[in-house]
Amino acid sequence: MPRETARGTITLRDVALLAGVSRSAVSRTFTAGASVSDKTRAKVEKAATTLGYSPNALASSLTTGRTKMIGLVSNNFHNPVFLEVFDLFTKGLQARGLRPLLVNLTDEVRPEDSIRLLRAYSVDGVIVASSTLPASFAEGFHDAGVPVVHSFGRHIANPQVNVLGIDNIAAGRLAARTLIERGYQRIAFLGGPATATSTQDRFAGFAEVIRASGLDLSFSYASNYSFDAGRAEMLRLLAAGAPAEAYFCGDDVLSIGALSAIQSSGLRVPEDIGVIGLNDMEMAGWANINLTTIHNPFAQIIAASIDVIAASLNDNSRAPEARLFDCSIVERGTLRPLP
Amino acid sequence: MPRETARGTITLRDVALLAGVSRSAVSRTFTAGASVSDKTRAKVEKAATTLGYSPNALASSLTTGRTKMIGLVSNNFHNPVFLEVFDLFTKGLQARGLRPLLVNLTDEVRPEDSIRLLRAYSVDGVIVASSTLPASFAEGFHDAGVPVVHSFGRHIANPQVNVLGIDNIAAGRLAARTLIERGYQRIAFLGGPATATSTQDRFAGFAEVIRASGLDLSFSYASNYSFDAGRAEMLRLLAAGAPAEAYFCGDDVLSIGALSAIQSSGLRVPEDIGVIGLNDMEMAGWANINLTTIHNPFAQIIAASIDVIAASLNDNSRAPEARLFDCSIVERGTLRPLP
DNA sequence: GATCATTGTGCAACCGGTTGCATTTCAGGG
DNA sequence: CCCTGAAATGCAACCGGTTGCACAATGATC
């Protein structure tokens, strides 16, 4: 008698009974590389399909120690660029048979809670996708023994955890050189929140080059990486009078906010004011935006992040690596052309 | 001797040993409403914190039959509105102690695979967030015995599964009335993909009212809900000559593409051509876009979807419900004002 | 046909918790 | 101080799989 199937779930037992083999045999037919004869495999598969059996991944995780779930943690649920990021991460993880367990950190930056949560769910690894969180956040997972990669995080020489992303300092330098090449003199930095590591680094590289050229540099910060914050800050700058000739904005969405402020005030881009962004999100290429920006190679970074996390699953003692990816200028319509 | 802690995981046993109680006692201190004396609870909690123990949610799911994981399935990873959707879903689920397991269906619409996958992970329920998938997709989960709600799905009278969203037919009517009120005569529908249920319904309502008013109605479809598709289709219409006076576009992102095409061709909005969108995504309110559109009450729909799925977890025999939410016009700058 | 190396198979213990049941502890009442 | 009922506790079986080990079946070799 196939026992009370109270919750209706079909288990290994049921299949074994129907196929007339042991539970081990059923288990083995469903684990790759196990030793099963063609004959029993056939019997088991037949029984499994007639019952509509599919193995319980969570139960097996108990003994194998692997859930094939990856925590995907982010705090950027308002920046359009992150839609591309989620798309690439989910597709990339799925392609490797990994499942993203999503954690929205928007209002919550206490690492302990996320760590406890993701440990409770025994995720095999964690991807922290954020350019604004401090390194300590990802390190918390590492300290808890969970493989982790910090995507879009701050680069440092000897990191505690894997960190993959662009060199924000170099990106700042690139922005500065680009503006200088085009003959801009009164140049400004309109950054994201001053607390974000990405903002700090972009500013550092930018300021270094501008000042080395003997130019003045004014700078200010938007309250966060958002359209409204970019627009508000640019409106403030315009109202204060004597805006700069060109602005390096913290990222694309901030740039778009700034552009809208400039348009509202009747000034023209790039004739009166030039703007360069960073990220090259899809929208930056839209014909009505046409933002000159610095390309952030998301697809590469994400593919590499997944490679690294997958490698860490097999060998958690890997030394953490900090990998940098090159940025490049995408010339569109918000800077005047090279002289 | 606390047994070989090979993988370093701290279990119930370890805590029980240290606290000098049985495993049951430890288990009970961590399950709400169980009967434990204050004294043993204190001992257990002390031991748990010194060991850094946190219960394994997956192991407990084995006996309780609940994982508190919800499959969040979508195929819209390119429409900016979905960033808002993911933000609201993840926050709402987390607030109830539920965890979203994300499934990206972008290139994949075979329901069986997703069903098999989510059953393998024993999710307690599934939310299908898509306005383009057929009802049969969500029904697949229902047939497999998994509670499911289809958010933004097509409304029908006696649904097989919970479906929550706007009344797309009513929205189409609303768009038509809005255009007629403003005196537009040559009116057109620029829809999303003709295969999407949302497109079909919006068209049905829209066409009904336009034709009832004795006006002509021309219509065409973009290849998908995206900026590029909207722009391409509008460029084609403009090149073909004699465009309509006003367009009801399938959604906001399509509208923005169409707007950009109109601007590119030197025509003015709303003087030469009016545009009305649908969704009222964040970006529609950006000052440089300022799209007149129909508000889709995402926050309400998502909150209700979570309520419904949470209720289904306790009682999977609930009769499926189809709930409709009201849309409203958001007046901005892409339609001429009421006469 | 006997011998030996290879698979293939089932038993039983285990992964980390939960829970029904029997037993013990305890507080309050007489 | 004893009795009673309720609360607390531990035992042991179980959730749905996996896996080491011993044994059985199979095939190759001489």
XYZ file of C-alpha atoms (C1' of nucleotides) in Angstrom:
738
model
C 0.000 0.000 0.000
C 1.605 3.240 -1.130
C 1.079 4.951 2.207
C -1.114 7.929 2.803
C 0.047 10.496 0.236
C -1.452 13.185 2.390
C 0.013 16.244 0.765
C -0.098 14.630 -2.618
C 3.632 14.767 -3.085
C 5.155 11.903 -4.978
C 8.396 10.779 -3.450
C 11.286 8.543 -4.217
C 9.495 5.779 -2.322
C 6.488 5.845 -4.561
C 8.635 5.571 -7.645
C 10.736 2.809 -6.113
C 7.638 0.845 -5.196
C 6.122 1.146 -8.640
C 9.364 0.336 -10.399
C 10.059 -2.550 -8.047
C 13.510 -1.335 -7.085
C 15.136 0.188 -4.025
C 15.039 3.875 -3.209
C 18.761 4.017 -3.817
C 18.239 2.875 -7.366
C 15.774 5.665 -7.990
C 18.061 8.201 -6.418
C 20.924 7.026 -8.588
C 19.026 7.285 -11.819
C 18.456 10.934 -11.046
C 22.002 11.797 -10.059
C 24.389 12.261 -12.924
C 27.322 9.866 -13.027
C 25.891 7.301 -10.657
C 26.106 3.640 -11.446
C 22.812 2.232 -12.692
C 22.140 -0.420 -15.300
C 20.182 0.509 -18.384
C 17.498 -1.928 -17.399
C 16.684 -0.445 -14.016
C 17.122 3.081 -15.297
C 14.432 2.351 -17.865
C 12.102 0.906 -15.239
C 12.636 3.866 -12.966
C 12.146 6.451 -15.655
C 8.958 4.820 -16.758
C 7.606 4.781 -13.221
C 8.731 8.354 -12.639
C 6.959 9.703 -15.668
C 3.751 7.821 -15.019
C 3.705 9.223 -11.490
C 4.899 12.653 -12.561
C 7.755 12.506 -10.111
C 10.354 15.210 -9.818
C 13.062 15.095 -7.170
C 12.955 17.477 -4.233
C 16.008 19.671 -4.617
C 15.808 20.881 -1.041
C 15.713 17.431 0.487
C 18.727 16.398 -1.513
C 20.531 19.566 -0.499
C 20.417 18.266 3.035
C 22.890 15.529 2.278
C 24.754 16.987 -0.654
C 25.222 20.335 1.024
C 24.329 22.148 -2.189
C 21.110 23.967 -2.944
C 22.148 25.540 -6.243
C 20.570 28.697 -4.971
C 22.499 31.937 -5.107
C 21.527 34.945 -3.042
C 21.250 37.983 -5.260
C 21.418 41.023 -3.057
C 20.917 44.552 -4.231
C 19.885 47.941 -2.979
C 19.408 49.626 -6.339
C 15.830 48.982 -7.225
C 15.230 52.439 -8.615
C 17.953 52.858 -11.157
C 16.819 51.684 -14.588
C 20.230 50.250 -15.255
C 19.476 47.568 -12.724
C 16.799 46.056 -14.847
C 19.512 45.142 -17.311
C 21.580 43.874 -14.433
C 18.838 41.614 -13.127
C 18.110 40.335 -16.582
C 21.710 39.365 -17.174
C 22.217 37.874 -13.733
C 19.093 35.782 -13.789
C 19.704 34.496 -17.274
C 23.351 33.777 -16.581
C 22.620 31.954 -13.336
C 19.799 29.957 -14.856
C 22.031 28.908 -17.722
C 24.260 27.220 -15.167
C 21.413 25.613 -13.292
C 21.622 28.113 -10.449
C 18.587 29.842 -8.966
C 18.588 33.439 -7.796
C 17.052 34.112 -4.405
C 16.467 37.829 -4.532
C 17.047 40.125 -1.580
C 15.961 43.734 -1.761
C 18.011 45.782 0.594
C 16.453 49.095 -0.266
C 15.673 50.221 3.222
C 17.947 47.933 5.084
C 21.669 47.837 5.210
C 22.266 45.799 8.336
C 24.359 42.974 6.995
C 23.610 40.581 9.851
C 19.990 40.178 8.855
C 20.758 39.334 5.258
C 23.500 37.000 6.295
C 21.287 35.183 8.736
C 18.545 34.955 6.161
C 20.663 33.635 3.358
C 22.381 31.178 5.656
C 19.014 29.950 6.829
C 18.232 29.176 3.207
C 21.623 27.563 2.676
C 22.412 29.440 -0.470
C 25.544 28.133 -2.105
C 26.835 31.620 -2.698
C 25.939 35.268 -2.706
C 26.223 37.972 -5.297
C 26.127 41.482 -3.941
C 25.231 43.741 -6.837
C 25.731 47.302 -5.747
C 28.077 50.161 -6.366
C 27.095 51.930 -3.203
C 27.537 49.392 -0.413
C 30.748 49.372 1.577
C 33.145 46.459 1.247
C 32.277 45.356 4.771
C 28.861 44.247 3.607
C 30.137 41.563 1.290
C 32.834 40.667 3.800
C 30.136 39.719 6.250
C 29.133 36.845 4.024
C 32.708 35.798 3.589
C 33.220 35.731 7.324
C 30.147 33.541 7.614
C 31.791 31.075 5.257
C 29.549 31.803 2.287
C 31.233 32.304 -1.076
C 30.557 35.820 -2.208
C 31.294 38.165 -5.051
C 30.753 41.870 -4.902
C 29.788 43.054 -8.354
C 30.301 46.739 -9.140
C 32.090 47.133 -5.835
C 35.118 49.213 -4.978
C 38.417 47.891 -6.208
C 41.194 47.381 -3.717
C 44.550 45.713 -3.968
C 44.194 42.789 -1.573
C 40.496 42.271 -1.154
C 38.911 40.061 1.464
C 36.241 39.044 -1.015
C 35.918 38.793 -4.764
C 35.164 42.177 -6.211
C 34.497 42.731 -9.885
C 33.763 45.977 -11.560
C 35.097 48.962 -13.308
C 37.972 51.050 -12.071
C 35.999 54.054 -10.944
C 39.133 56.116 -10.495
C 40.164 55.389 -14.075
C 36.647 56.160 -15.221
C 36.870 59.521 -13.498
C 40.163 60.194 -15.223
C 38.699 59.171 -18.555
C 35.807 61.557 -18.099
C 38.167 64.372 -17.236
C 40.425 63.761 -20.222
C 37.428 63.582 -22.498
C 36.185 66.955 -21.346
C 39.616 68.552 -21.531
C 40.222 67.224 -25.043
C 37.083 68.916 -26.169
C 38.309 72.226 -24.944
C 36.080 72.665 -21.924
C 37.572 75.005 -19.321
C 35.053 75.433 -16.539
C 34.391 71.875 -15.566
C 32.353 70.403 -12.726
C 31.586 67.130 -11.044
C 27.970 66.378 -10.223
C 28.261 63.207 -8.211
C 25.985 60.644 -6.709
C 25.677 60.424 -2.937
C 28.951 61.378 -1.287
C 28.799 58.247 0.840
C 28.862 55.860 -2.128
C 32.263 54.374 -2.816
C 31.655 54.725 -6.549
C 31.064 58.453 -6.174
C 34.174 58.917 -4.100
C 36.391 57.071 -6.543
C 34.987 58.696 -9.656
C 35.573 62.041 -8.061
C 39.113 61.177 -7.055
C 40.162 60.231 -10.585
C 38.294 63.111 -12.114
C 39.692 65.721 -9.753
C 43.221 64.429 -10.141
C 43.267 64.978 -13.898
C 41.379 68.254 -13.896
C 43.653 69.758 -11.283
C 46.771 68.404 -12.944
C 45.706 70.354 -15.999
C 45.662 73.527 -13.993
C 41.914 73.888 -14.330
C 39.530 74.759 -11.568
C 37.119 72.121 -10.431
C 33.822 72.709 -8.773
C 31.802 69.818 -7.480
C 28.608 68.912 -5.737
C 26.617 65.835 -4.893
C 23.113 64.669 -5.626
C 21.303 62.945 -2.807
C 21.201 59.651 -4.682
C 21.522 58.094 -8.121
C 18.141 59.139 -9.484
C 16.532 61.382 -12.047
C 14.951 63.616 -9.467
C 18.147 64.093 -7.535
C 20.069 64.923 -10.706
C 17.460 67.363 -11.852
C 17.181 69.007 -8.458
C 20.911 69.457 -8.097
C 21.302 70.873 -11.598
C 18.397 73.252 -11.080
C 20.099 74.429 -7.933
C 23.370 74.976 -9.771
C 21.636 76.883 -12.553
C 19.730 79.032 -10.121
C 22.968 79.810 -8.314
C 24.264 81.291 -11.573
C 27.433 80.810 -13.597
C 27.122 77.090 -14.221
C 30.111 75.195 -15.536
C 30.653 74.546 -19.216
C 30.589 70.807 -18.758
C 29.524 68.354 -16.096
C 30.624 64.838 -15.351
C 27.553 63.355 -13.752
C 27.696 60.449 -11.335
C 25.792 58.128 -13.612
C 23.395 58.090 -16.532
C 20.163 58.513 -14.667
C 21.605 61.477 -12.820
C 22.753 62.835 -16.179
C 19.291 62.549 -17.610
C 17.906 64.473 -14.675
C 20.562 67.132 -15.177
C 19.812 67.298 -18.901
C 16.158 67.844 -18.190
C 17.020 70.703 -15.841
C 19.235 72.313 -18.452
C 16.516 72.042 -21.080
C 13.938 73.469 -18.707
C 16.100 76.497 -18.137
C 16.248 77.198 -21.851
C 19.915 76.360 -22.269
C 21.061 74.073 -25.035
C 23.076 70.876 -24.865
C 25.863 70.637 -25.911
C 26.154 74.232 -27.118
C 25.740 75.895 -23.730
C 26.483 73.063 -21.380
C 28.017 69.645 -21.997
C 27.151 66.536 -20.022
C 28.863 63.185 -19.778
C 27.400 60.288 -17.853
C 28.532 56.862 -16.786
C 27.086 53.389 -17.319
C 25.779 53.510 -20.858
C 22.484 52.036 -19.840
C 20.075 51.142 -22.603
C 18.151 54.345 -22.207
C 21.242 56.460 -22.770
C 21.077 55.409 -26.394
C 17.456 56.331 -26.864
C 17.177 58.903 -29.622
C 15.523 61.472 -27.392
C 18.246 61.229 -24.802
C 21.346 60.469 -26.817
C 23.674 60.792 -23.885
C 27.427 60.824 -24.316
C 28.623 58.527 -21.601
C 31.189 56.071 -20.364
C 30.359 52.483 -21.137
C 30.242 50.196 -18.148
C 30.706 46.641 -19.430
C 27.874 45.111 -17.455
C 27.570 42.016 -19.538
C 31.232 41.165 -19.037
C 31.218 41.949 -15.350
C 28.137 39.878 -14.751
C 29.381 36.947 -16.802
C 32.653 37.054 -14.901
C 30.871 37.386 -11.571
C 28.936 34.249 -12.307
C 32.094 32.453 -13.370
C 33.768 33.414 -10.131
C 30.873 32.413 -7.917
C 30.542 29.122 -9.775
C 34.243 28.454 -9.313
C 33.968 29.261 -5.621
C 31.254 26.665 -5.207
C 33.718 23.959 -6.126
C 36.567 25.425 -4.176
C 35.735 27.824 -1.405
C 39.386 28.277 -0.523
C 40.119 30.197 -3.710
C 41.956 33.368 -2.993
C 39.630 36.321 -3.496
C 40.318 38.297 -6.600
C 39.720 41.888 -7.576
C 39.141 42.120 -11.274
C 38.872 45.349 -13.202
C 37.079 45.939 -16.464
C 37.791 48.601 -19.003
C 35.485 51.469 -19.668
C 35.252 53.362 -22.891
C 33.659 56.535 -24.161
C 30.411 56.267 -26.077
C 30.173 59.354 -28.180
C 26.671 60.659 -28.611
C 25.136 64.095 -28.543
C 25.696 65.740 -25.174
C 29.281 66.882 -25.571
C 30.605 69.138 -28.296
C 32.842 67.325 -30.780
C 36.599 67.200 -30.677
C 38.053 70.391 -32.023
C 32.543 15.555 21.928
C 30.578 17.754 19.542
C 31.098 15.446 16.598
C 33.111 16.248 13.527
C 31.753 19.583 12.347
C 33.104 18.840 8.919
C 31.297 21.484 6.910
C 31.371 23.834 9.828
C 27.624 24.063 10.067
C 26.210 24.420 13.536
C 23.134 22.319 14.029
C 20.389 21.823 16.484
C 22.428 19.022 18.050
C 25.338 21.271 18.850
C 23.086 23.773 20.541
C 21.246 21.057 22.438
C 24.494 19.563 23.663
C 25.861 22.884 24.827
C 22.609 23.905 26.472
C 22.201 20.489 28.064
C 18.706 19.938 26.688
C 17.114 17.752 24.063
C 17.002 18.615 20.394
C 13.253 19.006 20.669
C 13.698 21.731 23.251
C 15.951 23.657 20.918
C 13.566 23.203 18.040
C 10.696 24.457 20.144
C 12.462 27.583 21.284
C 12.813 28.517 17.635
C 9.245 27.800 16.602
C 6.700 30.403 17.554
C 3.951 29.257 19.864
C 5.636 26.119 21.084
C 5.647 25.208 24.721
C 8.985 25.936 26.389
C 9.748 27.163 29.881
C 11.511 30.458 30.278
C 14.427 28.717 31.920
C 15.239 26.351 29.085
C 14.510 29.006 26.503
C 17.134 31.175 28.144
C 19.667 28.344 28.195
C 19.013 27.543 24.577
C 19.214 31.110 23.403
C 22.455 31.605 25.217
C 23.948 28.510 23.655
C 22.619 29.468 20.237
C 24.166 32.888 20.276
C 27.520 31.706 21.531
C 27.621 29.141 18.744
C 26.150 31.504 16.187
C 23.408 29.073 15.354
C 20.636 29.832 12.928
C 18.057 27.218 11.999
C 18.111 25.653 8.573
C 14.908 26.755 6.911
C 15.155 24.110 4.230
C 15.538 21.232 6.628
C 12.524 22.358 8.562
C 10.564 22.726 5.338
C 10.922 18.999 4.941
C 8.606 18.306 7.822
C 6.533 21.442 7.895
C 5.900 21.398 4.181
C 6.534 25.126 3.945
C 9.601 26.813 2.534
C 8.311 30.382 2.642
C 9.739 30.760 -0.810
C 7.595 32.210 -3.563
C 8.437 31.762 -7.218
C 8.416 35.132 -8.936
C 8.137 34.510 -12.632
C 8.355 37.165 -15.287
C 9.232 37.626 -18.908
C 9.449 41.412 -18.900
C 13.039 42.156 -18.064
C 13.352 44.990 -20.532
C 10.506 47.259 -19.650
C 11.577 49.872 -17.100
C 8.243 49.600 -15.402
C 9.253 46.191 -14.175
C 11.956 47.584 -11.995
C 9.208 49.206 -9.954
C 7.341 45.930 -10.037
C 10.277 43.927 -8.726
C 10.953 46.492 -6.066
C 7.404 46.352 -4.786
C 7.131 42.582 -4.981
C 10.377 41.897 -3.225
C 9.708 44.406 -0.487
C 6.157 43.205 -0.001
C 7.136 39.563 0.130
C 10.016 40.204 2.493
C 7.753 42.158 4.799
C 5.748 38.960 5.245
C 8.764 36.762 5.722
C 8.498 35.321 2.225
C 11.466 34.968 -0.113
C 11.260 35.530 -3.844
C 12.894 32.917 -6.035
C 13.227 34.721 -9.314
C 12.626 33.070 -12.665
C 13.457 34.924 -15.839
C 11.364 33.602 -18.643
C 12.664 35.942 -21.272
C 13.500 33.386 -23.899
C 11.470 30.566 -22.561
C 7.763 30.149 -22.399
C 7.457 26.403 -21.956
C 5.494 26.210 -18.763
C 6.488 22.644 -17.935
C 10.101 23.571 -17.277
C 9.264 26.368 -14.879
C 6.721 24.216 -13.131
C 9.149 21.375 -12.718
C 11.785 23.755 -11.480
C 9.654 25.528 -8.947
C 8.199 22.268 -7.708
C 11.696 20.894 -7.279
C 12.379 23.836 -4.999
C 9.086 23.358 -3.176
C 8.044 26.963 -3.422
C 4.932 27.621 -1.390
C 3.381 29.623 -4.185
C 4.036 31.308 -7.468
C 3.448 34.815 -8.703
C 3.377 35.188 -12.449
C 4.014 38.834 -13.194
C 3.319 39.415 -16.832
C 0.779 41.108 -19.007
C 1.773 39.133 -22.055
C 1.603 35.487 -21.003
C -1.521 33.498 -21.770
C -3.733 32.327 -18.923
C -2.656 28.766 -19.565
C 0.773 29.527 -18.197
C -0.414 30.291 -14.701
C -2.942 27.469 -14.928
C -0.080 25.052 -15.294
C 1.012 25.813 -11.756
C -2.502 25.505 -10.486
C -2.847 22.093 -12.086
C 0.356 21.064 -10.386
C -1.218 21.959 -7.065
C 0.853 25.071 -6.474
C -0.989 28.191 -5.329
C -0.586 30.807 -7.990
C -1.595 34.353 -8.765
C -1.287 35.909 -12.165
C -0.552 39.580 -11.695
C -1.328 41.893 -14.606
C -3.001 39.002 -16.373
C -6.103 38.967 -18.509
C -9.349 39.267 -16.636
C -12.000 36.625 -17.188
C -15.241 35.908 -15.435
C -14.599 32.487 -13.941
C -10.877 32.109 -13.803
C -9.041 28.889 -13.075
C -6.423 30.825 -11.157
C -6.239 34.078 -9.255
C -5.764 36.921 -11.658
C -5.296 40.490 -10.525
C -4.831 43.485 -12.695
C -6.414 46.313 -14.496
C -9.363 45.958 -16.800
C -7.537 46.421 -20.061
C -10.757 46.743 -21.978
C -11.902 49.550 -19.684
C -8.496 51.153 -19.995
C -8.846 51.097 -23.755
C -12.250 52.728 -23.454
C -10.867 55.341 -21.102
C -8.106 56.190 -23.531
C -10.611 56.526 -26.356
C -12.949 58.759 -24.378
C -10.031 60.914 -23.306
C -8.960 61.488 -26.891
C -12.487 62.140 -28.102
C -13.141 64.642 -25.299
C -10.140 66.611 -26.437
C -11.547 66.892 -29.897
C -9.219 64.566 -31.737
C -10.746 63.184 -34.927
C -8.182 61.057 -36.668
C -7.265 58.641 -33.943
C -5.030 55.578 -33.991
C -3.972 52.676 -31.852
C -0.291 51.845 -31.724
C -0.315 48.625 -29.784
C 2.183 46.276 -28.262
C 2.652 42.847 -29.784
C -0.594 41.586 -31.268
C -0.162 38.296 -29.442
C -0.190 39.864 -25.965
C -3.513 39.579 -24.185
C -3.079 43.103 -22.835
C -2.721 44.478 -26.340
C -5.765 42.640 -27.565
C -7.954 43.838 -24.729
C -6.781 47.426 -24.821
C -7.514 47.461 -28.509
C -10.942 45.949 -28.053
C -12.067 48.594 -25.580
C -10.455 51.383 -27.513
C -11.915 50.341 -30.859
C -15.361 49.878 -29.401
C -15.603 53.479 -28.186
C -13.938 55.063 -31.195
C -16.197 53.251 -33.626
C -19.270 53.927 -31.532
C -18.463 57.608 -31.946
C -18.541 57.239 -35.695
C -14.834 57.941 -36.012
C -12.397 56.008 -38.118
C -9.794 53.976 -36.369
C -6.482 52.977 -37.783
C -4.235 50.682 -35.846
C -0.910 48.934 -35.974
C 1.308 46.955 -33.679
C 4.839 47.310 -32.441
C 6.878 44.140 -32.268
C 7.112 44.348 -28.473
C 6.761 46.691 -25.527
C 10.004 48.596 -25.986
C 11.354 52.003 -26.890
C 12.903 50.804 -30.120
C 9.748 49.087 -31.280
C 7.652 52.158 -30.512
C 10.035 54.446 -32.286
C 10.351 52.168 -35.288
C 6.629 51.797 -35.688
C 5.996 55.515 -35.363
C 8.767 56.308 -37.852
C 7.121 53.916 -40.265
C 3.746 55.582 -39.777
C 5.235 59.036 -40.295
C 7.097 57.939 -43.389
C 3.901 56.460 -44.778
C 2.368 59.932 -44.566
C -0.830 61.311 -43.103
C -0.320 60.243 -39.513
C -3.218 60.371 -37.105
C -3.837 63.333 -34.823
C -3.526 61.272 -31.705
C -2.205 57.850 -30.744
C -3.045 55.552 -27.912
C 0.175 53.662 -27.441
C 0.322 50.206 -25.926
C 2.258 51.330 -22.903
C 4.545 54.064 -21.649
C 7.813 52.815 -23.004
C 6.258 52.387 -26.417
C 4.872 55.919 -26.067
C 8.295 57.309 -25.308
C 9.661 55.631 -28.415
C 6.847 57.096 -30.454
C 7.424 60.539 -28.961
C 11.042 60.392 -29.919
C 10.102 59.512 -33.498
C 7.690 62.422 -33.660
C 10.305 64.822 -32.341
C 12.874 63.499 -34.790
C 10.556 64.205 -37.676
C 10.207 67.822 -36.610
C 6.598 67.584 -35.539
C 5.476 68.945 -32.187
C 3.692 67.235 -29.327
C 0.908 67.878 -28.517
C 0.327 70.546 -31.173
C 0.751 68.298 -34.206
C 0.294 64.861 -32.695
C -1.015 63.789 -29.302
C 0.117 60.706 -27.474
C -1.366 58.878 -24.524
C 0.350 55.956 -22.870
C -0.498 53.413 -20.222
C 1.129 52.421 -16.943
C 2.308 55.715 -15.530
C 5.711 54.371 -14.790
C 8.070 56.585 -12.837
C 9.797 57.797 -15.960
C 6.547 59.038 -17.473
C 6.617 61.816 -14.916
C 10.168 62.879 -15.692
C 10.149 66.515 -16.742
C 11.747 65.786 -20.098
C 9.144 63.170 -20.951
C 6.022 64.434 -19.238
C 3.781 61.807 -20.735
C 0.030 61.955 -20.416
C -0.892 58.422 -19.541
C -3.248 56.061 -17.803
C -2.235 55.197 -14.290
C -1.860 51.517 -13.617
C -2.143 51.024 -9.847
C 0.865 48.747 -9.496
C 1.295 49.235 -5.808
C -2.284 48.172 -5.134
C -2.172 45.241 -7.498
C 1.060 43.986 -6.044
C -0.073 44.413 -2.459
C -3.273 42.550 -3.275
C -1.375 39.843 -5.147
C 0.734 39.235 -2.096
C -2.345 39.168 0.103
C -3.931 36.600 -2.154
C -0.906 34.375 -2.367
C -0.426 34.585 1.388
C -4.062 33.626 1.931
C -3.679 30.707 -0.468
C -0.791 29.362 1.544
C -3.106 28.815 4.473
C -5.969 27.544 2.412
C -5.171 26.213 -1.000
C -8.802 25.381 -1.649
C -9.789 29.020 -1.891
C -11.837 29.662 -4.979
C -9.741 31.581 -7.483
C -10.677 35.194 -7.810
C -10.354 37.711 -10.602
C -9.948 41.156 -9.163
C -9.953 44.340 -11.166
C -8.337 47.634 -10.304
C -9.324 51.042 -11.500
C -7.238 53.085 -13.857
C -7.243 56.840 -14.094
C -5.912 59.500 -16.410
C -2.734 61.289 -15.444
C -2.765 64.564 -17.265
C 0.646 65.757 -18.374
C 1.939 67.335 -21.525
C 1.420 65.034 -24.488
C -2.241 65.661 -25.181
C -3.811 69.006 -25.929
C -6.025 70.261 -23.091
C -9.758 69.859 -22.881
C -11.471 72.404 -25.099
C 33.866 -24.241 -16.210
C 36.402 -21.897 -12.575
C 38.492 -17.371 -11.249
C 38.626 -12.657 -10.866
C 37.647 -7.892 -11.755
C 33.706 -4.992 -12.725
C 29.575 -3.084 -12.349
C 24.974 -2.901 -10.082
C 22.000 -3.145 -6.127
C 19.949 -2.837 -1.501
C 20.510 -1.984 3.403
C 20.823 1.211 6.740
C 22.589 5.340 8.526
C 22.533 9.963 7.905
C 21.520 15.217 6.427
C 18.978 19.031 10.048
C 14.962 19.686 11.681
C 9.697 18.664 13.567
C 6.174 16.514 16.163
C 2.912 12.879 18.435
C 3.055 10.693 22.454
C 4.393 9.224 26.970
C 6.551 10.807 30.909
C 8.198 14.097 34.128
C 7.924 18.512 36.463
C 5.583 21.975 38.685
C 2.083 25.121 40.665
C -1.973 25.456 43.103
C -5.733 23.596 45.957
C -7.488 20.981 49.644
C 1.766 16.997 52.677
C -0.660 14.786 49.072
C -3.355 15.141 44.883
C -4.521 16.857 40.375
C -4.212 19.029 36.030
C -1.513 21.714 33.121
C 2.820 22.725 31.293
C 7.406 21.183 29.939
C 10.445 17.786 28.273
C 12.584 13.854 25.898
C 12.154 9.807 22.959
C 11.773 8.149 18.618
C 9.869 8.221 14.191
C 9.589 10.815 10.289
C 10.182 14.531 6.248
C 12.612 13.173 1.110
C 16.494 12.340 -0.332
C 21.989 10.474 -0.531
C 25.761 7.436 0.093
C 29.339 4.044 2.240
C 29.516 -0.514 2.472
C 28.684 -5.351 1.815
C 26.953 -8.413 -1.233
C 25.048 -10.063 -5.787
C 25.169 -10.134 -10.640
C 27.654 -9.773 -14.744
C 31.260 -10.244 -17.938
C 36.097 -11.182 -19.180
C 39.995 -14.281 -18.999
C 42.373 -18.540 -19.079
